[in-house]
Amino acid sequence: MPETQLFTSESVCAGHPDKICDQISDSIVDAVLAQDKFGRVAVETLVTTNQVVLAGEITLAGKVDFEKVAREQIKRLDYTDPSYGFSDQSPILTLIHKQSREISQGVDNAGAGDQGMMFGYACNETSTLMPLPIALAQALAAKIDAVRISGQLAYLRPDGKSQVTVRYEAGKPVAVEKLVVAVPHQPTIKLEQVKTDVYEQIVTPVLREFGFEISIENLIVNGTGVWHQGGPAADTGVTGRKIVVDTYGGYARVGGGCFSGKDPTKVDRSGAYAARYIAKNLVAHGLADRAELALAYCIGQAQPVMKNVDTFGTATVSQKKIDDFVTELLDCSVKGILDGLDLRRPIYLKTAAHGHFGRPEFPWEKIVK
């Protein structure tokens, strides 16, 4: 890394169109797993002006009312006003069928549900062992949602984005250079008030939690000068378009597939969780300052075809000790991950907004003794 460098990451609020889709898809995953822990789910959601489309493959011992699940999530996200051009009363088209037998026969034998590569990353920049730019961006997006839901800033509408630029010196984060916040609001509220409120009630408290400050001059709110109409009527959303937001904010490599809408036999999801679990524990136990675990799988095969750890020259012990630690920590076969992290349960809706990593409530974030 150069002596001085800027790095930027972004996040989005729970009411962002793509995140609406991720949450609907993951609420369906949870509904299936609540009935059948061996259920198979691969569901995509699309939202646009006054329309929802659900499509994919599901196999379970039971029955789920997909439309009801979707409407409950749309309502929870505060899309209840038809004037937004999208609401919990919008038409829903459901195009869901059973999983292909050719795929299921491999998964039935404890094999991976698809091919692909996954990466997990951790570093000692923050208490959650996440890179600072994405940790800040996620915290800001979550705070935007919180002040709207609580009524603290009741004039905000359910959509929004955050973006953080951090300055690094000698590889260490030393300052927050720029912040960008985009959030729709009631037309009766002037942008000047929105910017002041965002700075005082969102930006300042979040940055102080991380030990940083920024002047209001280095905050941009709604860059075009106006944003009143948000949500799917302004921007079509699709499941899985925020994989960088969901992971490490571009600071580390990401795999080829998204997480949301997939049951944990899909290694795009479970493999990425396993990789984060291993990388985080390597850093948490002081074996390295930075660590990345890379995995790759072949459809129908139980064991990874690649498992590689990179500590970027920051290791404090030998490579053999690192490799032994990785091997002992978690069996990276598909079954080993599912059992070791207890993934066959309905825990996925909460992952679908504000990031899948750096949040202690998830099993892949656990630090072992």
Short mmCIF file of C-alpha atoms in Angstrom, two decimals:
data_model
loop_
_atom_site.label_atom_id
_atom_site.label_comp_id
_atom_site.label_asym_id
_atom_site.label_seq_id
_atom_site.Cartn_x
_atom_site.Cartn_y
_atom_site.Cartn_z
CA MET A 1 0.00 0.00 0.00
CA PRO A 2 1.38 3.50 -0.84
CA GLU A 3 2.47 5.73 2.06
CA THR A 4 -0.75 7.76 1.76
CA GLN A 5 -3.90 6.38 0.16
CA LEU A 6 -7.62 7.06 0.06
CA PHE A 7 -10.15 4.23 0.08
CA THR A 8 -13.92 4.49 -0.33
CA SER A 9 -16.72 2.06 0.54
CA GLU A 10 -20.48 2.43 0.30
CA SER A 11 -23.56 0.91 1.88
CA VAL A 12 -27.31 1.20 1.42
CA CYS A 13 -30.32 1.40 3.71
CA ALA A 14 -32.81 -1.40 4.27
CA GLY A 15 -35.36 0.36 2.05
CA HIS A 16 -33.06 0.53 -0.98
CA PRO A 17 -34.71 -1.32 -3.90
CA ASP A 18 -32.00 -3.99 -4.13
CA LYS A 19 -32.18 -4.53 -0.38
CA ILE A 20 -35.96 -4.84 -0.49
CA CYS A 21 -35.34 -7.74 -2.87
CA ASP A 22 -32.64 -9.30 -0.71
CA GLN A 23 -34.89 -9.15 2.35
CA ILE A 24 -37.89 -10.63 0.57
CA SER A 25 -35.72 -13.43 -0.81
CA ASP A 26 -34.13 -14.16 2.56
CA SER A 27 -37.48 -14.02 4.35
CA ILE A 28 -38.56 -16.80 1.99
CA VAL A 29 -35.38 -18.74 2.85
CA ASP A 30 -36.23 -18.40 6.53
CA ALA A 31 -39.87 -19.40 5.99
CA VAL A 32 -38.74 -22.58 4.21
CA LEU A 33 -36.09 -23.49 6.81
CA ALA A 34 -38.58 -22.87 9.63
CA GLN A 35 -40.69 -25.70 8.20
CA ASP A 36 -37.99 -27.92 6.75
CA LYS A 37 -34.34 -27.49 7.72
CA PHE A 38 -33.38 -29.54 4.67
CA GLY A 39 -35.42 -27.37 2.31
CA ARG A 40 -33.76 -26.03 -0.83
CA VAL A 41 -34.18 -22.42 -1.90
CA ALA A 42 -32.91 -20.36 -4.80
CA VAL A 43 -35.21 -17.35 -5.09
CA GLU A 44 -34.78 -14.05 -6.89
CA THR A 45 -36.95 -10.99 -6.36
CA LEU A 46 -37.45 -8.02 -8.67
CA VAL A 47 -39.22 -4.83 -7.68
CA THR A 48 -40.14 -1.89 -9.87
CA THR A 49 -42.95 0.63 -10.14
CA ASN A 50 -46.00 -0.98 -8.50
CA GLN A 51 -44.80 -4.52 -9.24
CA VAL A 52 -43.05 -7.42 -7.50
CA VAL A 53 -41.78 -10.54 -9.26
CA LEU A 54 -40.73 -13.68 -7.37
CA ALA A 55 -38.90 -16.35 -9.37
CA GLY A 56 -36.78 -19.37 -8.59
CA GLU A 57 -36.67 -22.93 -7.34
CA ILE A 58 -37.82 -24.27 -3.99
CA THR A 59 -38.13 -27.80 -2.62
CA LEU A 60 -39.51 -28.38 0.87
CA ALA A 61 -41.66 -30.66 2.98
CA GLY A 62 -44.38 -28.11 3.64
CA LYS A 63 -45.93 -25.04 2.10
CA VAL A 64 -45.10 -21.33 2.14
CA ASP A 65 -47.36 -18.47 1.09
CA PHE A 66 -44.74 -16.58 -0.89
CA GLU A 67 -46.95 -13.59 -1.62
CA LYS A 68 -47.82 -13.16 2.05
CA VAL A 69 -44.16 -13.32 3.04
CA ALA A 70 -43.26 -10.66 0.45
CA ARG A 71 -46.05 -8.31 1.51
CA GLU A 72 -45.05 -8.60 5.16
CA GLN A 73 -41.50 -7.50 4.31
CA ILE A 74 -42.62 -4.60 2.12
CA LYS A 75 -44.88 -3.40 4.94
CA ARG A 76 -42.11 -3.81 7.52
CA LEU A 77 -39.88 -1.60 5.37
CA ASP A 78 -42.52 1.18 5.48
CA TYR A 79 -43.62 0.98 1.87
CA THR A 80 -47.29 1.39 2.77
CA ASP A 81 -48.05 4.68 1.03
CA PRO A 82 -49.30 4.17 -2.58
CA SER A 83 -48.05 7.67 -3.45
CA TYR A 84 -44.52 6.22 -3.38
CA GLY A 85 -45.43 4.27 -6.54
CA PHE A 86 -44.73 1.01 -4.70
CA SER A 87 -46.36 -0.44 -1.61
CA ASP A 88 -47.43 -3.58 0.22
CA GLN A 89 -50.51 -3.56 -2.01
CA SER A 90 -48.55 -3.71 -5.28
CA PRO A 91 -49.27 -6.72 -7.55
CA ILE A 92 -47.02 -9.76 -7.05
CA LEU A 93 -46.19 -12.22 -9.82
CA THR A 94 -44.97 -15.58 -8.48
CA LEU A 95 -42.90 -17.82 -10.76
CA ILE A 96 -41.47 -20.46 -8.41
CA HIS A 97 -41.02 -24.17 -9.13
CA LYS A 98 -39.10 -27.16 -7.75
CA GLN A 99 -35.34 -27.50 -7.83
CA SER A 100 -33.81 -29.34 -10.77
CA ARG A 101 -33.28 -33.06 -10.09
CA GLU A 102 -29.87 -32.86 -11.73
CA ILE A 103 -28.79 -30.31 -9.12
CA SER A 104 -30.54 -31.91 -6.17
CA GLN A 105 -28.92 -35.32 -6.68
CA GLY A 106 -25.52 -33.79 -5.93
CA VAL A 107 -26.74 -31.89 -2.89
CA ASP A 108 -28.53 -34.99 -1.57
CA ASN A 109 -25.11 -36.64 -1.28
CA ALA A 110 -23.70 -33.73 0.79
CA GLY A 111 -22.14 -32.09 -2.23
CA ALA A 112 -21.98 -28.42 -3.11
CA GLY A 113 -25.06 -26.95 -4.78
CA ASP A 114 -22.93 -25.17 -7.39
CA GLN A 115 -19.39 -24.41 -8.42
CA GLY A 116 -17.73 -21.15 -7.45
CA MET A 117 -15.12 -19.37 -5.37
CA MET A 118 -15.60 -17.56 -2.05
CA PHE A 119 -13.41 -15.29 0.04
CA GLY A 120 -13.38 -14.36 3.70
CA TYR A 121 -11.41 -11.45 5.10
CA ALA A 122 -10.52 -9.91 8.44
CA CYS A 123 -8.17 -7.19 9.65
CA ASN A 124 -7.44 -5.42 12.92
CA GLU A 125 -8.65 -1.96 11.85
CA THR A 126 -11.86 -2.14 13.91
CA SER A 127 -13.19 -4.01 16.93
CA THR A 128 -15.29 -6.19 14.62
CA LEU A 129 -12.17 -7.01 12.57
CA MET A 130 -13.71 -5.43 9.48
CA PRO A 131 -12.11 -2.80 7.22
CA LEU A 132 -12.91 0.69 8.53
CA PRO A 133 -14.51 2.14 5.35
CA ILE A 134 -17.23 -0.53 5.08
CA ALA A 135 -17.72 -0.65 8.86
CA LEU A 136 -18.45 3.08 8.86
CA ALA A 137 -20.64 2.92 5.76
CA GLN A 138 -22.73 0.11 7.24
CA ALA A 139 -23.05 1.90 10.58
CA LEU A 140 -24.20 5.09 8.85
CA ALA A 141 -26.82 3.26 6.76
CA ALA A 142 -28.11 1.52 9.88
CA LYS A 143 -28.28 4.85 11.72
CA ILE A 144 -30.24 6.46 8.88
CA ASP A 145 -32.78 3.65 9.17
CA ALA A 146 -32.87 3.92 12.96
CA VAL A 147 -33.60 7.66 13.14
CA ARG A 148 -36.34 7.30 10.54
CA ILE A 149 -38.02 4.33 12.20
CA SER A 150 -37.83 5.88 15.67
CA GLY A 151 -39.37 9.13 14.44
CA GLN A 152 -36.27 11.12 15.37
CA LEU A 153 -36.14 12.27 11.73
CA ALA A 154 -39.66 11.32 10.72
CA TYR A 155 -39.52 13.29 7.47
CA LEU A 156 -37.05 10.80 5.95
CA ARG A 157 -38.39 8.22 3.51
CA PRO A 158 -37.43 4.51 3.28
CA ASP A 159 -34.43 4.46 0.96
CA GLY A 160 -30.89 5.77 1.21
CA LYS A 161 -27.18 5.29 0.75
CA SER A 162 -23.94 6.13 2.51
CA GLN A 163 -20.37 6.44 1.27
CA VAL A 164 -17.17 6.91 3.25
CA THR A 165 -13.68 7.88 2.13
CA VAL A 166 -10.91 7.05 4.59
CA ARG A 167 -7.31 8.26 4.45
CA TYR A 168 -4.63 5.68 5.18
CA GLU A 169 -1.04 6.45 6.10
CA ALA A 170 1.52 3.64 6.19
CA GLY A 171 -1.36 1.19 5.88
CA LYS A 172 -3.26 2.53 8.90
CA PRO A 173 -6.56 4.48 8.80
CA VAL A 174 -5.98 7.97 10.21
CA ALA A 175 -8.89 10.17 9.08
CA VAL A 176 -12.27 10.28 7.41
CA GLU A 177 -11.84 12.57 4.40
CA LYS A 178 -15.31 12.69 2.84
CA LEU A 179 -18.81 11.42 3.54
CA VAL A 180 -21.69 11.13 1.11
CA VAL A 181 -25.24 10.52 2.29
CA ALA A 182 -28.23 10.20 -0.02
CA VAL A 183 -31.68 9.96 1.50
CA PRO A 184 -35.16 10.83 0.19
CA HIS A 185 -37.31 13.10 2.31
CA GLN A 186 -40.63 14.93 2.37
CA PRO A 187 -40.70 17.79 -0.17
CA THR A 188 -41.67 20.28 2.52
CA ILE A 189 -38.27 19.94 4.20
CA LYS A 190 -35.41 22.06 2.84
CA LEU A 191 -32.15 20.37 1.91
CA GLU A 192 -30.25 22.67 4.30
CA GLN A 193 -32.21 21.28 7.24
CA VAL A 194 -31.74 17.70 6.01
CA LYS A 195 -27.97 18.21 5.81
CA THR A 196 -27.78 19.76 9.29
CA ASP A 197 -29.89 17.00 10.81
CA VAL A 198 -27.94 14.26 9.05
CA TYR A 199 -24.66 15.76 10.25
CA GLU A 200 -25.74 16.26 13.86
CA GLN A 201 -27.93 13.21 14.44
CA ILE A 202 -26.38 10.58 12.17
CA VAL A 203 -22.85 11.36 11.04
CA THR A 204 -21.37 12.86 14.19
CA PRO A 205 -22.52 10.17 16.67
CA VAL A 206 -21.53 7.32 14.35
CA LEU A 207 -18.06 8.68 13.66
CA ARG A 208 -17.45 9.36 17.34
CA GLU A 209 -18.16 5.71 18.11
CA PHE A 210 -15.20 4.88 15.87
CA GLY A 211 -13.01 7.70 17.23
CA PHE A 212 -13.26 10.05 14.24
CA GLU A 213 -14.64 13.51 13.42
CA ILE A 214 -15.48 15.31 10.20
CA SER A 215 -16.56 18.86 9.42
CA ILE A 216 -19.94 19.51 7.84
CA GLU A 217 -18.09 20.99 4.84
CA ASN A 218 -16.80 17.49 4.04
CA LEU A 219 -20.31 16.01 4.05
CA ILE A 220 -22.35 15.80 0.85
CA VAL A 221 -26.08 15.16 1.22
CA ASN A 222 -28.15 14.38 -1.89
CA GLY A 223 -25.58 15.37 -4.47
CA THR A 224 -28.07 16.50 -7.14
CA GLY A 225 -29.66 18.88 -4.64
CA VAL A 226 -33.02 17.12 -4.47
CA TRP A 227 -34.30 13.64 -3.68
CA HIS A 228 -37.93 13.16 -2.75
CA GLN A 229 -38.95 10.04 -4.70
CA GLY A 230 -37.04 6.93 -3.67
CA GLY A 231 -37.74 3.21 -3.73
CA PRO A 232 -38.63 0.88 -6.61
CA ALA A 233 -40.67 3.52 -8.46
CA ALA A 234 -37.44 5.47 -8.96
CA ASP A 235 -34.97 2.59 -9.29
CA THR A 236 -35.69 -1.05 -10.08
CA GLY A 237 -34.27 -3.51 -7.55
CA VAL A 238 -33.04 -7.09 -7.99
CA THR A 239 -31.75 -9.68 -5.52
CA GLY A 240 -27.98 -10.01 -5.32
CA ARG A 241 -26.80 -6.72 -6.82
CA LYS A 242 -25.07 -5.53 -3.65
CA ILE A 243 -22.43 -8.23 -3.11
CA VAL A 244 -19.67 -5.68 -2.42
CA VAL A 245 -21.91 -3.85 0.06
CA ASP A 246 -22.76 -7.21 1.64
CA THR A 247 -19.11 -8.14 2.16
CA TYR A 248 -16.02 -5.95 2.55
CA GLY A 249 -16.80 -2.79 0.61
CA GLY A 250 -14.28 -3.56 -2.11
CA TYR A 251 -11.41 -3.70 0.38
CA ALA A 252 -11.05 -7.46 -0.10
CA ARG A 253 -11.91 -9.91 -2.86
CA VAL A 254 -15.44 -11.25 -3.21
CA GLY A 255 -16.74 -14.42 -4.84
CA GLY A 256 -18.82 -14.78 -7.94
CA GLY A 257 -22.24 -15.20 -6.37
CA CYS A 258 -24.54 -13.36 -4.01
CA PHE A 259 -25.83 -14.71 -0.69
CA SER A 260 -29.49 -13.70 -0.38
CA GLY A 261 -32.25 -15.98 -1.56
CA LYS A 262 -30.12 -19.11 -1.17
CA ASP A 263 -30.34 -21.86 1.41
CA PRO A 264 -27.00 -22.74 3.05
CA THR A 265 -26.30 -25.76 0.82
CA LYS A 266 -25.39 -23.10 -1.75
CA VAL A 267 -21.69 -22.57 -1.16
CA ASP A 268 -21.87 -19.01 -2.47
CA ARG A 269 -23.41 -18.35 0.92
CA SER A 270 -22.10 -20.96 3.34
CA GLY A 271 -18.59 -21.00 1.86
CA ALA A 272 -18.29 -17.24 2.25
CA TYR A 273 -19.47 -17.49 5.85
CA ALA A 274 -16.94 -20.23 6.56
CA ALA A 275 -14.15 -18.21 4.99
CA ARG A 276 -14.98 -15.15 7.11
CA TYR A 277 -15.14 -17.31 10.24
CA ILE A 278 -11.67 -18.68 9.64
CA ALA A 279 -10.13 -15.34 8.62
CA LYS A 280 -11.65 -13.58 11.64
CA ASN A 281 -10.37 -16.16 14.08
CA LEU A 282 -6.88 -16.00 12.61
CA VAL A 283 -6.78 -12.26 13.29
CA ALA A 284 -8.62 -12.44 16.61
CA HIS A 285 -6.06 -14.92 17.95
CA GLY A 286 -3.17 -12.69 16.89
CA LEU A 287 -1.83 -15.03 14.23
CA ALA A 288 -1.91 -12.20 11.67
CA ASP A 289 -2.97 -8.56 11.35
CA ARG A 290 -4.80 -9.31 8.08
CA ALA A 291 -6.06 -12.60 6.71
CA GLU A 292 -7.97 -13.83 3.70
CA LEU A 293 -9.29 -17.36 3.31
CA ALA A 294 -10.11 -18.46 -0.24
CA LEU A 295 -12.32 -21.44 -1.04
CA ALA A 296 -13.61 -22.98 -4.27
CA TYR A 297 -16.08 -25.81 -4.88
CA CYS A 298 -17.37 -28.04 -7.64
CA ILE A 299 -21.06 -28.88 -7.93
CA GLY A 300 -21.89 -32.22 -6.31
CA GLN A 301 -18.51 -32.51 -4.59
CA ALA A 302 -18.26 -32.31 -0.80
CA GLN A 303 -14.70 -31.03 -0.32
CA PRO A 304 -13.36 -27.72 -1.64
CA VAL A 305 -11.15 -27.91 -4.71
CA MET A 306 -9.20 -24.94 -3.31
CA LYS A 307 -8.46 -23.80 0.23
CA ASN A 308 -5.83 -21.12 0.61
CA VAL A 309 -4.94 -18.60 3.30
CA ASP A 310 -3.06 -15.35 2.71
CA THR A 311 -1.87 -13.15 5.57
CA PHE A 312 -0.25 -10.52 3.33
CA GLY A 313 3.06 -10.69 5.15
CA THR A 314 1.49 -9.90 8.54
CA ALA A 315 1.67 -13.38 10.09
CA THR A 316 3.14 -13.66 13.58
CA VAL A 317 3.65 -17.44 13.44
CA SER A 318 4.84 -19.94 10.85
CA GLN A 319 2.75 -20.88 7.85
CA LYS A 320 2.48 -24.42 9.21
CA LYS A 321 0.90 -23.15 12.42
CA ILE A 322 -1.55 -21.06 10.42
CA ASP A 323 -2.44 -24.01 8.19
CA ASP A 324 -2.89 -26.28 11.22
CA PHE A 325 -5.11 -23.68 12.90
CA VAL A 326 -7.30 -23.40 9.79
CA THR A 327 -7.62 -27.19 9.50
CA GLU A 328 -8.56 -27.64 13.15
CA LEU A 329 -10.96 -24.69 13.33
CA LEU A 330 -13.52 -25.84 10.76
CA ASP A 331 -14.11 -28.74 8.40
CA CYS A 332 -14.63 -26.94 5.08
CA SER A 333 -16.63 -29.72 3.45
CA VAL A 334 -20.19 -28.65 2.73
CA LYS A 335 -21.56 -30.77 5.58
CA GLY A 336 -18.75 -29.63 7.85
CA ILE A 337 -19.68 -25.99 7.33
CA LEU A 338 -23.42 -26.57 7.71
CA ASP A 339 -22.95 -28.51 10.95
CA GLY A 340 -20.00 -26.55 12.33
CA LEU A 341 -21.74 -23.19 11.99
CA ASP A 342 -25.26 -24.54 12.54
CA LEU A 343 -26.59 -22.99 9.33
CA ARG A 344 -29.73 -25.06 8.73
CA ARG A 345 -32.01 -22.65 10.56
CA PRO A 346 -33.97 -19.47 9.81
CA ILE A 347 -31.37 -16.78 10.58
CA TYR A 348 -30.95 -15.12 7.20
CA LEU A 349 -33.41 -12.22 7.02
CA LYS A 350 -31.26 -10.19 9.40
CA THR A 351 -28.25 -10.62 7.12
CA ALA A 352 -30.00 -9.00 4.16
CA ALA A 353 -29.51 -5.39 5.30
CA HIS A 354 -26.45 -3.63 6.80
CA GLY A 355 -23.96 -6.33 5.86
CA HIS A 356 -23.37 -10.03 6.46
CA PHE A 357 -20.12 -9.56 8.37
CA GLY A 358 -18.90 -7.70 11.43
CA ARG A 359 -22.12 -8.37 13.35
CA PRO A 360 -21.72 -10.55 16.46
CA GLU A 361 -25.19 -12.09 16.32
CA PHE A 362 -24.20 -14.38 13.45
CA PRO A 363 -22.44 -17.74 14.05
CA TRP A 364 -19.68 -17.09 11.51
CA GLU A 365 -18.64 -14.06 13.62
CA LYS A 366 -17.99 -16.14 16.73
CA ILE A 367 -14.44 -16.07 18.10
CA VAL A 368 -13.50 -19.48 19.51
CA LYS A 369 -11.50 -19.88 22.70
#
